[in-house]
PDB file of C-alpha atoms in Angstrom:
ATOM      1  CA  UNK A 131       0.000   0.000   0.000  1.00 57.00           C
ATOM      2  CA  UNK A 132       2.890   2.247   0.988  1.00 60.00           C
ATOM      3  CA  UNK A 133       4.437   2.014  -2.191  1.00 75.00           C
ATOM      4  CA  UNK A 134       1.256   3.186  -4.491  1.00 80.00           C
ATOM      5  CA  UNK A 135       0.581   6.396  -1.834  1.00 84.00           C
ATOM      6  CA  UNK A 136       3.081   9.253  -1.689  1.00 86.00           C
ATOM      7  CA  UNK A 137       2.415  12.706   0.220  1.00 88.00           C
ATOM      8  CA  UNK A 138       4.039  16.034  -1.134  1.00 89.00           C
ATOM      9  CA  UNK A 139       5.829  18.556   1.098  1.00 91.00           C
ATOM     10  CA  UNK A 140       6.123  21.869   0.147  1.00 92.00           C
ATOM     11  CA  UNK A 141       8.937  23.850   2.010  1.00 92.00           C
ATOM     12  CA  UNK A 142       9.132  21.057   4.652  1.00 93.00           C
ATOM     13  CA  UNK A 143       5.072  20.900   5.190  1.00 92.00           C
ATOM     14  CA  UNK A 144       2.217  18.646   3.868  1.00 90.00           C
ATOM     15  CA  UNK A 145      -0.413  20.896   4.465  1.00 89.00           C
ATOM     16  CA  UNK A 146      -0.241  24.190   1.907  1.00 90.00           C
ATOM     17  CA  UNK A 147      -2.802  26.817   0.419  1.00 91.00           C
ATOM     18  CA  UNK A 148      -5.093  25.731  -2.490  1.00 91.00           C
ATOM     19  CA  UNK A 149      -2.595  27.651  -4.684  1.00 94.00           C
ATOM     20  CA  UNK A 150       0.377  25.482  -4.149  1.00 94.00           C
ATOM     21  CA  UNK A 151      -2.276  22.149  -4.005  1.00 92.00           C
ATOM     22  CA  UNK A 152      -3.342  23.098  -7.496  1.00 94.00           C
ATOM     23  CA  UNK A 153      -0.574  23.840  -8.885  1.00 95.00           C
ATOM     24  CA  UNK A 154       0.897  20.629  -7.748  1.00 94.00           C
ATOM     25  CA  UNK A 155      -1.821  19.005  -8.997  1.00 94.00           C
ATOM     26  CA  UNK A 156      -1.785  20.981 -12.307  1.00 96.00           C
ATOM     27  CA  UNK A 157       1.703  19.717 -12.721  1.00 96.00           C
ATOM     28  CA  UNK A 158       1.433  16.277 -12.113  1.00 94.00           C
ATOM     29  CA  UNK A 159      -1.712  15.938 -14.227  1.00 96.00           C
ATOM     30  CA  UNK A 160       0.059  14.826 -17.379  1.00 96.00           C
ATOM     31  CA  UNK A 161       1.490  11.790 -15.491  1.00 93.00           C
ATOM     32  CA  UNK A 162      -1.622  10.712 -14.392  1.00 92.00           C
ATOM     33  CA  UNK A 163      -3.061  10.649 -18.128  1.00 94.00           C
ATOM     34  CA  UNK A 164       0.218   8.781 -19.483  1.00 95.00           C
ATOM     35  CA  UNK A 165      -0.689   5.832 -16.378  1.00 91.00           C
ATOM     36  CA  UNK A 166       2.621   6.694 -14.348  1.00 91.00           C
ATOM     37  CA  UNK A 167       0.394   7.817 -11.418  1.00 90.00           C
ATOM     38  CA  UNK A 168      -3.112   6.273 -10.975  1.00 91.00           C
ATOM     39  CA  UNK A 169      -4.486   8.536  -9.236  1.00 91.00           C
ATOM     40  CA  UNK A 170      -3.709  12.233  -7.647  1.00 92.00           C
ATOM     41  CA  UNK A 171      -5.957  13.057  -4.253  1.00 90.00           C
ATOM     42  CA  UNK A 172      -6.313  16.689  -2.838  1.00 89.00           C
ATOM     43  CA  UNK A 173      -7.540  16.702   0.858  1.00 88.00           C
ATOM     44  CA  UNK A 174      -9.409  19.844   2.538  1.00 88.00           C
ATOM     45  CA  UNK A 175      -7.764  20.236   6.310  1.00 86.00           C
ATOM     46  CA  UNK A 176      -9.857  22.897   7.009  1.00 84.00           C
ATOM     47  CA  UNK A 177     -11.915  22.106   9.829  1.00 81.00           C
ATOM     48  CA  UNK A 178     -15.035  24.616   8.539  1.00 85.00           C
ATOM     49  CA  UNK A 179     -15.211  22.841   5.422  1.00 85.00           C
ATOM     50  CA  UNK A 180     -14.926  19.242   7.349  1.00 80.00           C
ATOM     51  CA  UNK A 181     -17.028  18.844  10.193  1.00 78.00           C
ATOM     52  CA  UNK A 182     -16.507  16.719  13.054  1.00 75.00           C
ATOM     53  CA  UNK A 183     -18.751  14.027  13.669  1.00 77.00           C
ATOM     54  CA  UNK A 184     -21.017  14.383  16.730  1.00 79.00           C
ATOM     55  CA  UNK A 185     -18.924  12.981  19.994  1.00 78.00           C
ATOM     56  CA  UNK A 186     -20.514   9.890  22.070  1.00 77.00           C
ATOM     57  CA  UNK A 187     -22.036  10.627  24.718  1.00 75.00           C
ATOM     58  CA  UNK A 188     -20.244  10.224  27.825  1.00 73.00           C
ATOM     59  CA  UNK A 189     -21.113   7.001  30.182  1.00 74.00           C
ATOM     60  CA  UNK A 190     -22.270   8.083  33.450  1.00 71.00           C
ATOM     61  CA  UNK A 191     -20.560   6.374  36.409  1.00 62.00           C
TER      62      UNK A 191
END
């Protein structure tokens, strides 16, 4: 599995502006259409566009 995944670092962090994410993405675009990559994945860390899931409700004791 390791092998097939791969995260970028841009000046010595993995989390970057949309800018740099596109960018990086429009760069590596032609390798994904000649096969050499099978697929490229963006993530969103920013916690207002990802919601938490509810917490559990604690056990009372």
């Amino acid at each position: 599995k390791y092998l097939k995944s791969f995260t970028l670092y841009v000046d010595d962090r993995e989390v970057y502006t949309k800018e740099i994410a596109e960018a990086l993405e429009a760069d590596l675009q032609p390798l994904a259409t000649s096969g050499l990559i099978t697929r490229i994945s963006k993530y969103d860390t920013n916690p207002a566009n990802n919601p938490q899931s509810p917490q559990r409700p604690r056990e009372r004791g």
